[in-house]
N, C-alpha and C. Protein backbone atom coordinates (compact mmCIF):
# COMPACT_ATOMS: atom_id res chain seq x y z
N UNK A 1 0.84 -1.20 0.00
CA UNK A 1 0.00 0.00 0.00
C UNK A 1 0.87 1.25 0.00
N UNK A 2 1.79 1.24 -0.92
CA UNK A 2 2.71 2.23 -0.95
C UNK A 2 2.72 3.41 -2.00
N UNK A 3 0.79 3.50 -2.49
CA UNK A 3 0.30 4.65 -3.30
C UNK A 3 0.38 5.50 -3.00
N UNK A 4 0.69 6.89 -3.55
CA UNK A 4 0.77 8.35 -3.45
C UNK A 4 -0.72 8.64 -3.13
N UNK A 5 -0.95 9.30 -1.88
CA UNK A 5 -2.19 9.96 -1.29
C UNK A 5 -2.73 10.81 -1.84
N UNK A 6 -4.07 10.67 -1.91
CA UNK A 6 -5.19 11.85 -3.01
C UNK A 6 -5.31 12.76 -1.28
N UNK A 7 -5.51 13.65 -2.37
CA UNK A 7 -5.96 14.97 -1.12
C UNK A 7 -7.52 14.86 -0.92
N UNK A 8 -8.31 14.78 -0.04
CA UNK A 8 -9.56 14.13 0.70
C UNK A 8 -10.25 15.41 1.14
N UNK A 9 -10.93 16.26 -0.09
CA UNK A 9 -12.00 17.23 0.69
C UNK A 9 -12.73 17.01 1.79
N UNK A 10 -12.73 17.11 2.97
CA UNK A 10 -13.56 17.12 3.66
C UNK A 10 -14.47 18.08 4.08
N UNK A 11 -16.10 17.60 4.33
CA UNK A 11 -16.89 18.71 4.75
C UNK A 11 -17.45 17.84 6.33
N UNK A 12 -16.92 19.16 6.88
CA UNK A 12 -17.79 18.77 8.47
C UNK A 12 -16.91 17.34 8.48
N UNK A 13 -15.34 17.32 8.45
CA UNK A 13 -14.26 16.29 8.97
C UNK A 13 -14.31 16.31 10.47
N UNK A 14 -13.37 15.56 10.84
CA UNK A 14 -12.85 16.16 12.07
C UNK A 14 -11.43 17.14 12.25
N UNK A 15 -11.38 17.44 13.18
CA UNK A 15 -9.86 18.07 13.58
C UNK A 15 -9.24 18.27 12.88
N UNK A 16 -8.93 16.71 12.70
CA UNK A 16 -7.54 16.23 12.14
C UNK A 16 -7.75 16.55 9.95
N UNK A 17 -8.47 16.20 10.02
CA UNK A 17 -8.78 16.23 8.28
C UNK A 17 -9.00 17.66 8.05
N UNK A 18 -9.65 18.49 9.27
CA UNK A 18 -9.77 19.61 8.78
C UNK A 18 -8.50 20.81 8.64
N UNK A 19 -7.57 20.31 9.31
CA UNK A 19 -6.24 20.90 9.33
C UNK A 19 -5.43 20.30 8.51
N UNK A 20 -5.40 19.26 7.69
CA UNK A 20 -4.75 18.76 6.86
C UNK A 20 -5.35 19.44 5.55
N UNK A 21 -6.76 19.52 5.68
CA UNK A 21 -7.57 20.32 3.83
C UNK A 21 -6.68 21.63 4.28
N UNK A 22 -7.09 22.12 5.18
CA UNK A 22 -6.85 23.64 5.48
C UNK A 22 -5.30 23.80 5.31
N UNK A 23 -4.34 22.82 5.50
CA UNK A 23 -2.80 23.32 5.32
C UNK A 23 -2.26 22.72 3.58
N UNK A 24 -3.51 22.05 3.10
CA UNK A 24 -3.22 21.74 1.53
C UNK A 24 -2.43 20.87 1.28
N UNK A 25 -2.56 19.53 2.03
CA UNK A 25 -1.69 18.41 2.12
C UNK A 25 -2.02 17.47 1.65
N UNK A 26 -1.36 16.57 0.95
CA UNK A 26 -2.04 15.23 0.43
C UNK A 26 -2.66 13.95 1.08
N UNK A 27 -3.79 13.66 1.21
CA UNK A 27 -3.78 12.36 2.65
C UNK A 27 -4.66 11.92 1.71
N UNK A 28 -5.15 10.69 3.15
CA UNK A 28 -6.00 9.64 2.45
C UNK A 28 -6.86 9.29 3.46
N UNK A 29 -8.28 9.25 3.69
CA UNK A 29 -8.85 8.87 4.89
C UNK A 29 -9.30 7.55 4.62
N UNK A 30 -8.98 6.71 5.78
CA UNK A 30 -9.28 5.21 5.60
C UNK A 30 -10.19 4.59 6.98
N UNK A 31 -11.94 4.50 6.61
CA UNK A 31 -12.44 4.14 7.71
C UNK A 31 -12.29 2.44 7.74
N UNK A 32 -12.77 2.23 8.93
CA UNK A 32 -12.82 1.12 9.49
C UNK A 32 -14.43 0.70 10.25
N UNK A 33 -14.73 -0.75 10.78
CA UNK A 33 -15.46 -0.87 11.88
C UNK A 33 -14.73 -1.23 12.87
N UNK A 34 -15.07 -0.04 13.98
CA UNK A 34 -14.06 -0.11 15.17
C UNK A 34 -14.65 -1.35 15.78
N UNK A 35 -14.06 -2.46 16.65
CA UNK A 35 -14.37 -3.44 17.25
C UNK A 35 -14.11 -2.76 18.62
N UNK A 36 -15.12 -2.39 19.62
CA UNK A 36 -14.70 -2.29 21.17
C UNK A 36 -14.22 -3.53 21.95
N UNK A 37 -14.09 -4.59 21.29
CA UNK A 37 -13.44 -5.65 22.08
C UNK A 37 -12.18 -6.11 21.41
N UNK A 38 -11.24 -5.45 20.62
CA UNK A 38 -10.38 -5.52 20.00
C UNK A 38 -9.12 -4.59 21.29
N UNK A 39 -7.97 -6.04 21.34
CA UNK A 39 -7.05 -5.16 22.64
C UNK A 39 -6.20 -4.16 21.96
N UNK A 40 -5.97 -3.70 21.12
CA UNK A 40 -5.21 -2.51 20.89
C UNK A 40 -5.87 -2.21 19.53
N UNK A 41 -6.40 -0.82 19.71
CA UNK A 41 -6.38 0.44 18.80
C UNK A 41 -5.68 0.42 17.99
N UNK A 42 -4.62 0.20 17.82
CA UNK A 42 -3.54 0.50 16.36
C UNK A 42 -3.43 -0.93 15.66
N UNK A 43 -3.16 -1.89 16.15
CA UNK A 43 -3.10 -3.00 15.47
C UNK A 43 -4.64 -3.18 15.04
N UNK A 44 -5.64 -2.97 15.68
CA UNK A 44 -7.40 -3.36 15.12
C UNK A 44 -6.99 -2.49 13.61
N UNK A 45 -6.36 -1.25 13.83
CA UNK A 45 -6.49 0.17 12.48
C UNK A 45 -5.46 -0.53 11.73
N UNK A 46 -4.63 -1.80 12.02
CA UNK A 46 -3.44 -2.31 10.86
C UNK A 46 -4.13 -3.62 10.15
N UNK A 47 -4.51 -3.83 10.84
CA UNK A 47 -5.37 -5.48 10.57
C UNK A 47 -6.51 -4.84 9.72
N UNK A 48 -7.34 -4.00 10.08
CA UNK A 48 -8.57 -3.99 9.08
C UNK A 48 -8.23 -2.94 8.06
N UNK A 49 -6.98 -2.17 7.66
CA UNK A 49 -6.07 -1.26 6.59
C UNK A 49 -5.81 -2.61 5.78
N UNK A 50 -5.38 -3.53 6.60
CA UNK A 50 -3.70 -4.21 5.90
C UNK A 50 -2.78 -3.57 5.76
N UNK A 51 -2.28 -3.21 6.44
CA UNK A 51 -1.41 -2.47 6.09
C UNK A 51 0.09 -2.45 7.07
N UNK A 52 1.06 -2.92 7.02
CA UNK A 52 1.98 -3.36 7.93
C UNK A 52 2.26 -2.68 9.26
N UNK A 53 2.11 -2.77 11.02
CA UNK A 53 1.78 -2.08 11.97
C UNK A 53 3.16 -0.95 11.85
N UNK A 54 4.39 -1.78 11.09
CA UNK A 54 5.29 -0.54 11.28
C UNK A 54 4.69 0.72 10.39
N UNK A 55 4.06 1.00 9.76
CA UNK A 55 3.39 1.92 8.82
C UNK A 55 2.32 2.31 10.44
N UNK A 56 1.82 2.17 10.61
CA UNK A 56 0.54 2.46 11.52
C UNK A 56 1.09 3.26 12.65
N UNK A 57 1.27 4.20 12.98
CA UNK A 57 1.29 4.73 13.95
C UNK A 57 0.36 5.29 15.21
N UNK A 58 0.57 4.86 16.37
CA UNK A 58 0.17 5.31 17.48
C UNK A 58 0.44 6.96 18.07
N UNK A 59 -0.87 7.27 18.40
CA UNK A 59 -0.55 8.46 19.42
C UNK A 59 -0.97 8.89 20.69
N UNK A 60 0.68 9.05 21.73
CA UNK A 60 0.41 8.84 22.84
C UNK A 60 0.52 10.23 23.66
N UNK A 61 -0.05 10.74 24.65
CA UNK A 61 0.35 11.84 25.44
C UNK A 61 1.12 11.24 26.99
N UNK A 62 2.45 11.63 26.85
CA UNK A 62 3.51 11.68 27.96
C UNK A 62 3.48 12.94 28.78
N UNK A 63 3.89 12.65 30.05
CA UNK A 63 3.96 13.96 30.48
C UNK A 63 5.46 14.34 31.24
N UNK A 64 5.98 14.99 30.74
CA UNK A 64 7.50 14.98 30.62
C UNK A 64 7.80 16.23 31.27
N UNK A 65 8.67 16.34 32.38
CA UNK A 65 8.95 17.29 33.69
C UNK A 65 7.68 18.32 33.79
N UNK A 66 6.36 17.41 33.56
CA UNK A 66 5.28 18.58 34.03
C UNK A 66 4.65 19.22 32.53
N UNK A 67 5.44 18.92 31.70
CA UNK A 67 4.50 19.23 30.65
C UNK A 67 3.97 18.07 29.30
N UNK A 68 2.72 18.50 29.24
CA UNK A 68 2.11 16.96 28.27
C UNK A 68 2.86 17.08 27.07
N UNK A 69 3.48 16.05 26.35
CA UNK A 69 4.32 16.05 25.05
C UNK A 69 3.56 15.04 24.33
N UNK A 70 3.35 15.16 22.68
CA UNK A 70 3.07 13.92 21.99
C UNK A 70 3.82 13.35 21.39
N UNK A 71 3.51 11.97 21.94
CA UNK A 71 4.82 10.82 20.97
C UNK A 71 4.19 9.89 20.28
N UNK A 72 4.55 9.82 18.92
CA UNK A 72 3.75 9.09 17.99
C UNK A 72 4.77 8.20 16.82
N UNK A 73 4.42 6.74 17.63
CA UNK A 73 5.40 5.86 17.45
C UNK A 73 4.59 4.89 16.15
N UNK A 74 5.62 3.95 16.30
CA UNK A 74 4.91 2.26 14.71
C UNK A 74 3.97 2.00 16.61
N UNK A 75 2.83 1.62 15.90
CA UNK A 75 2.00 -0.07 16.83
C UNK A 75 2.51 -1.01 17.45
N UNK A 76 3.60 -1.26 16.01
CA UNK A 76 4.36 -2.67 16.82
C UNK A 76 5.11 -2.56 17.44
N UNK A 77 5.31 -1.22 18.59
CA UNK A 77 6.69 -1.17 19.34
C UNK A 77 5.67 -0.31 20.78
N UNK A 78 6.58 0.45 21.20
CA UNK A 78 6.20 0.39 22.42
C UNK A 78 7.38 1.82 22.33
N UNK A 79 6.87 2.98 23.23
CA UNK A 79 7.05 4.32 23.23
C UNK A 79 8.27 4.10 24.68
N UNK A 80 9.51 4.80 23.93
CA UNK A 80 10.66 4.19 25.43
C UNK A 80 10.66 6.04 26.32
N UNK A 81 10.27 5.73 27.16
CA UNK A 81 10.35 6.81 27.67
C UNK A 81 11.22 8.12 28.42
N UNK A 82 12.17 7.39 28.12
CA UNK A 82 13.39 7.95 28.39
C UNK A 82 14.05 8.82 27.15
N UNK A 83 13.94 8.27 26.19
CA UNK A 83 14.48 8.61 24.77
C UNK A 83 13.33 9.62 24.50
N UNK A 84 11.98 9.53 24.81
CA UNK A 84 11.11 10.73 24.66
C UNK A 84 11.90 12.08 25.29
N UNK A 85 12.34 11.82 26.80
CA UNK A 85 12.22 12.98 27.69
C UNK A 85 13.20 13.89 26.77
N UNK A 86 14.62 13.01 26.57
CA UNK A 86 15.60 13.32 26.09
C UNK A 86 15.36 14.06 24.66
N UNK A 87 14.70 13.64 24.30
CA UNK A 87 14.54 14.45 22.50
C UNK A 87 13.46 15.32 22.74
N UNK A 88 12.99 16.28 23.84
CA UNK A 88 12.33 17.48 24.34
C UNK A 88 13.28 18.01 25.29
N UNK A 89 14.50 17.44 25.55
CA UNK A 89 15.31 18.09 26.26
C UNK A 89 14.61 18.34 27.77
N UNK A 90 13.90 16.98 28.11
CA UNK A 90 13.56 17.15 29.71
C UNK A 90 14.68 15.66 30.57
N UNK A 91 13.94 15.54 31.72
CA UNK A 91 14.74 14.51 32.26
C UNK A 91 13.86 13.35 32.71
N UNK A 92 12.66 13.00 32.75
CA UNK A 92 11.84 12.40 33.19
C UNK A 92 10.33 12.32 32.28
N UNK A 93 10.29 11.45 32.02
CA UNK A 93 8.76 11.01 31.31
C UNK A 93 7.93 10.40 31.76
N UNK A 94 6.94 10.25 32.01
CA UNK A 94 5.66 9.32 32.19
C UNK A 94 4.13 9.23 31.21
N UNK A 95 3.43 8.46 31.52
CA UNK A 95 2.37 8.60 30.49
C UNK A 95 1.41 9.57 31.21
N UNK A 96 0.76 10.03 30.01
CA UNK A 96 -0.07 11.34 31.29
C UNK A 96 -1.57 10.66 31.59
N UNK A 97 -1.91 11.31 32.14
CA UNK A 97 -3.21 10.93 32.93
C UNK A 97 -4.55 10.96 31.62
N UNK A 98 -4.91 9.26 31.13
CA UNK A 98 -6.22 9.38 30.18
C UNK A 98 -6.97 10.78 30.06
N UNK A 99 -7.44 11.27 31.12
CA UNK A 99 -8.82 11.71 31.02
C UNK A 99 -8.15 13.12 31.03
N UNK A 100 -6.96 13.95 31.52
CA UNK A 100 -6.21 14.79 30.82
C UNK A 100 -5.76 14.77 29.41
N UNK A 101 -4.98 13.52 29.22
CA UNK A 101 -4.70 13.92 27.35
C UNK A 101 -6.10 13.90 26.39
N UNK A 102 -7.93 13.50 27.12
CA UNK A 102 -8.56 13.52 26.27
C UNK A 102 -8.85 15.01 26.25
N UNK A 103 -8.86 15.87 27.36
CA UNK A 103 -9.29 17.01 27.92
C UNK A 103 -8.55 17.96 27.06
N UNK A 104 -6.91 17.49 27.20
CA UNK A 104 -6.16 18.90 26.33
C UNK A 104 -6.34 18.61 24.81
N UNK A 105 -6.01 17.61 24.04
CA UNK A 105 -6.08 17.08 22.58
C UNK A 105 -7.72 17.24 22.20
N UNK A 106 -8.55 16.80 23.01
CA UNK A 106 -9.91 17.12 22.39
C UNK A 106 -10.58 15.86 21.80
N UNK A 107 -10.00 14.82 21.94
CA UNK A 107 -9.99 13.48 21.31
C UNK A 107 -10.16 12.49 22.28
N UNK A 108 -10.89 11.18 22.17
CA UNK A 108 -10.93 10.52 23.13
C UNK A 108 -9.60 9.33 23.25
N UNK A 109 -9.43 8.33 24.15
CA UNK A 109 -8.25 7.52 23.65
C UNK A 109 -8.46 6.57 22.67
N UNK A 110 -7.74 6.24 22.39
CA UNK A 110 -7.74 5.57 21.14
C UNK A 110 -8.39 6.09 19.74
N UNK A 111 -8.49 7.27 19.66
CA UNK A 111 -9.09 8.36 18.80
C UNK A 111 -8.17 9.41 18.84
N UNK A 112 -6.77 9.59 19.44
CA UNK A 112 -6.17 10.82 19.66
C UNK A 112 -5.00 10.78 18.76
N UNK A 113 -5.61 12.03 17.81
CA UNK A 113 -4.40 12.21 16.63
C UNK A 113 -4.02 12.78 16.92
N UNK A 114 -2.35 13.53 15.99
CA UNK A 114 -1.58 14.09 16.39
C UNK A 114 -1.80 15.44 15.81
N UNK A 115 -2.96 15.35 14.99
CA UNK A 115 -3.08 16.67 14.36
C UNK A 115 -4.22 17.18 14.81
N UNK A 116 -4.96 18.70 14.68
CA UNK A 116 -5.76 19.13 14.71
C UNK A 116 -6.44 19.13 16.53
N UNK A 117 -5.06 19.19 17.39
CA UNK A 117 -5.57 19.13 18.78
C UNK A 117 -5.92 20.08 19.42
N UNK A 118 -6.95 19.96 20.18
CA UNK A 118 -7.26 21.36 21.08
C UNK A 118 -6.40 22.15 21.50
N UNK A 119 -5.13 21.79 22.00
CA UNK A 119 -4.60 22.42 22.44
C UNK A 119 -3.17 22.02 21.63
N UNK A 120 -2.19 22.57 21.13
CA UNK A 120 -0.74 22.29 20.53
C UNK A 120 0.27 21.98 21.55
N UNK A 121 0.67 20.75 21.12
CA UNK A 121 1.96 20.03 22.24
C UNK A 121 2.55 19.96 21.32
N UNK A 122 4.64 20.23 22.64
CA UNK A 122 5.24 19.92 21.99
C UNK A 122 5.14 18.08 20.91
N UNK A 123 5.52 17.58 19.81
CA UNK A 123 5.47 16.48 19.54
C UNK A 123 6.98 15.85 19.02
N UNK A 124 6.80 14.74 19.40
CA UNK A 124 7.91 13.88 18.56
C UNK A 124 7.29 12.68 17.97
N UNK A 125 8.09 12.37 16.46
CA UNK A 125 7.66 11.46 15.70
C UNK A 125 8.66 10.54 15.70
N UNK A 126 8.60 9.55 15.59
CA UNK A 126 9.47 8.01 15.44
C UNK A 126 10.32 8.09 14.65
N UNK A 127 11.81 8.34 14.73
CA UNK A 127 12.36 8.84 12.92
C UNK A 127 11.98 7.56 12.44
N UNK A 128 11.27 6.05 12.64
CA UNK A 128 11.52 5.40 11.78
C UNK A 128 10.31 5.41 10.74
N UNK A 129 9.47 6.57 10.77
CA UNK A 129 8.58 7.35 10.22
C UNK A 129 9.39 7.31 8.62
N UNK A 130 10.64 7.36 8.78
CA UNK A 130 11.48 8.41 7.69
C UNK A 130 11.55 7.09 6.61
N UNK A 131 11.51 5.56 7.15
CA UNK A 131 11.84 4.63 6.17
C UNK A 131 10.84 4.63 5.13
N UNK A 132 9.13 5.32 5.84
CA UNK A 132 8.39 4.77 4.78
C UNK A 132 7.89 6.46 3.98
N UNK A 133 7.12 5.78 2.64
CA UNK A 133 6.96 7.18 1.90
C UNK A 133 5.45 7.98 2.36
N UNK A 134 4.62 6.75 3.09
CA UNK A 134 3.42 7.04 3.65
C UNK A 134 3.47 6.24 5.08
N UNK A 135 2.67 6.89 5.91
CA UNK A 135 2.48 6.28 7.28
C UNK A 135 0.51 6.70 7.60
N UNK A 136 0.20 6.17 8.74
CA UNK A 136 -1.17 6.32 9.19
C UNK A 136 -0.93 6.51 10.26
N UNK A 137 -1.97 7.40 10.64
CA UNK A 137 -2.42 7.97 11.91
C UNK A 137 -3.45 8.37 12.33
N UNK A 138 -3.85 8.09 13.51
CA UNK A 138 -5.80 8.37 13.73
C UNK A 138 -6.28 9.37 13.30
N UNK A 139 -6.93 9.40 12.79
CA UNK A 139 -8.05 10.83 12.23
C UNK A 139 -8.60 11.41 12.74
N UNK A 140 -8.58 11.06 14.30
CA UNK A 140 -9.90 11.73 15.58
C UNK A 140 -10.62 10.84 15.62
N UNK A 141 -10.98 9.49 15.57
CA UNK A 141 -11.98 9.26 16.07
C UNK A 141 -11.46 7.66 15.53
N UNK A 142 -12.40 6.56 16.68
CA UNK A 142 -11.63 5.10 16.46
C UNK A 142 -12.03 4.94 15.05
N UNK A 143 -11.47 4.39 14.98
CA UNK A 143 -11.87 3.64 13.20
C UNK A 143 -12.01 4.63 12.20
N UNK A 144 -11.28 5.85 12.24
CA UNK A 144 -10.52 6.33 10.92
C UNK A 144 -9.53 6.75 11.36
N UNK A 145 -8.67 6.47 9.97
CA UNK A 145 -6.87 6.89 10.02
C UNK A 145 -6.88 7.68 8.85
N UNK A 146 -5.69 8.28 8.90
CA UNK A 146 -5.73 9.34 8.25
C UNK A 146 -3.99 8.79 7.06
N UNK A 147 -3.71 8.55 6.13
CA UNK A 147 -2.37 8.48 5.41
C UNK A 147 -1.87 9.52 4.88
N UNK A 148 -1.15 9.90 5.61
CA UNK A 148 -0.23 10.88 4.54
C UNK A 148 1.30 10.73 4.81
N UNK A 149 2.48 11.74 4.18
CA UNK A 149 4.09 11.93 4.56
C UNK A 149 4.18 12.18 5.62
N UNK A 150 5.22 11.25 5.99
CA UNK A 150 5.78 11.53 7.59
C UNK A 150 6.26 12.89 7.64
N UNK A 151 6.66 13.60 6.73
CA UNK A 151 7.69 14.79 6.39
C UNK A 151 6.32 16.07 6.22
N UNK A 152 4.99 15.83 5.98
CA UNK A 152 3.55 16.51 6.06
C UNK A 152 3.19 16.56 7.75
N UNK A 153 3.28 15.21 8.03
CA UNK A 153 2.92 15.09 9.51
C UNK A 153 4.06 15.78 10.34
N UNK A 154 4.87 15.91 10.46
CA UNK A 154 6.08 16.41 11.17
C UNK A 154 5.92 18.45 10.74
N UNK A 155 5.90 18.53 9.31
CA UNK A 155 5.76 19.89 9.23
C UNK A 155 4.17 20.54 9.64
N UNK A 156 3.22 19.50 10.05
CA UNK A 156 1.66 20.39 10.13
C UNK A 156 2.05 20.20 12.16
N UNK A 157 2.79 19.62 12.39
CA UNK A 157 2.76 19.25 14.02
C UNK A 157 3.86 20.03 14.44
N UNK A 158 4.56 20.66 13.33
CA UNK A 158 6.12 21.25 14.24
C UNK A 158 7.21 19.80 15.08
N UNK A 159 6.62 18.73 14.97
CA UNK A 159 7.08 17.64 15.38
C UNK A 159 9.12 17.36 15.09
N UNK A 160 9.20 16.76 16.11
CA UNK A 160 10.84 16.91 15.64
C UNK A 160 11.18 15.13 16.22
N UNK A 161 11.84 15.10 15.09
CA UNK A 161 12.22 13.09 14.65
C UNK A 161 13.16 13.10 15.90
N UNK A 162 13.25 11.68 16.08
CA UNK A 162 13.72 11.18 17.13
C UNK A 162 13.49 9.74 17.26
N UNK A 163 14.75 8.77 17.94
CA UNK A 163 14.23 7.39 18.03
C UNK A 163 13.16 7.33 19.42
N UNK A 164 12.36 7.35 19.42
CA UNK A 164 11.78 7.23 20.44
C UNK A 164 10.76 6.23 20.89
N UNK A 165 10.87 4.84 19.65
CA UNK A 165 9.70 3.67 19.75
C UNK A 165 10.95 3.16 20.16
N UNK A 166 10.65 1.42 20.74
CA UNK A 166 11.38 0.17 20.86
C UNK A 166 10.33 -0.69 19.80
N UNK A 167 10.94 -1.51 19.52
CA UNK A 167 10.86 -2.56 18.74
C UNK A 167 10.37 -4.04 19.57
């Protein structure tokens, strides 16, 4: 699934689609049927894409010496938190509190993209973002993702690369 992304008018999108029309970027919106009994959010959005989980990205809110940061890693790995703090130039990371990252982002969990958030956090993206020519990421809401350039996603988020998944 390594097609060049059509740009996706949206009317009455969410957030996330609406800041992607609005910054004139190429994506691709890809719904799904969300399963609520499916154990992880990103792999349910890789399995019903097809689409390989290192392509699929997760997005998580950390809260790093006191302030919420977004880290948005592959599915198939797991967000190291140390290597977060370090590539925001703090000293300490943790995951932040659910019902805060739904409060500041505007998104519920497992619905929380990296774009179009209530409120703008610093972000970091996975450089291993950089291997592929397209990646996915939630759209706002379970069961749509959104495809576009890691190098689109990084410039609409101010986001700055970094290893920051494990494998």
């Amino acid at each position: 699934m390594a097609k060049k992304p059509k740009k996706q008018q949206q009317s009455g999108g969410t957030p996330a689609t609406v800041a992607l029309t609005s910054a004139g970027l190429d994506f691709t919106v890809h719904a799904y049927d969300h399963d609520p009994a499916h154990p992880s959010y990103g792999e349910e959005a890789a399995e019903a894409m097809g689409v390989s989980p290192d392509r699929v990205f997760k997005t998580l809110v950390a809260d790093v010496d006191g302030a919420l940061t977004v880290a948005v890693v592959p599915v198939s790995g797991s967000l190291d938190l140390k290597a977060l703090a370090a590539a925001v130039g703090g000293k300490r990371a943790t995951m932040a509190d659910p019902t805060l990252a739904e409060r500041t982002t505007g998104y519920v969990r497992g619905g929380i993209s990296p774009l179009g958030q209530r409120k703008k956090l610093p972000t970091v993206l996975d450089d291993s973002a950089k291997a592929h020519e397209t990646i996915c990421v939630s759209a706002g809401r379970r069961g749509l993702e959104v495809e576009l350039a890691p190098a689109d996603l990084a410039k609409l988020t101010g986001a700055v690369l970094a290893p920051i998944g494990r494998g």
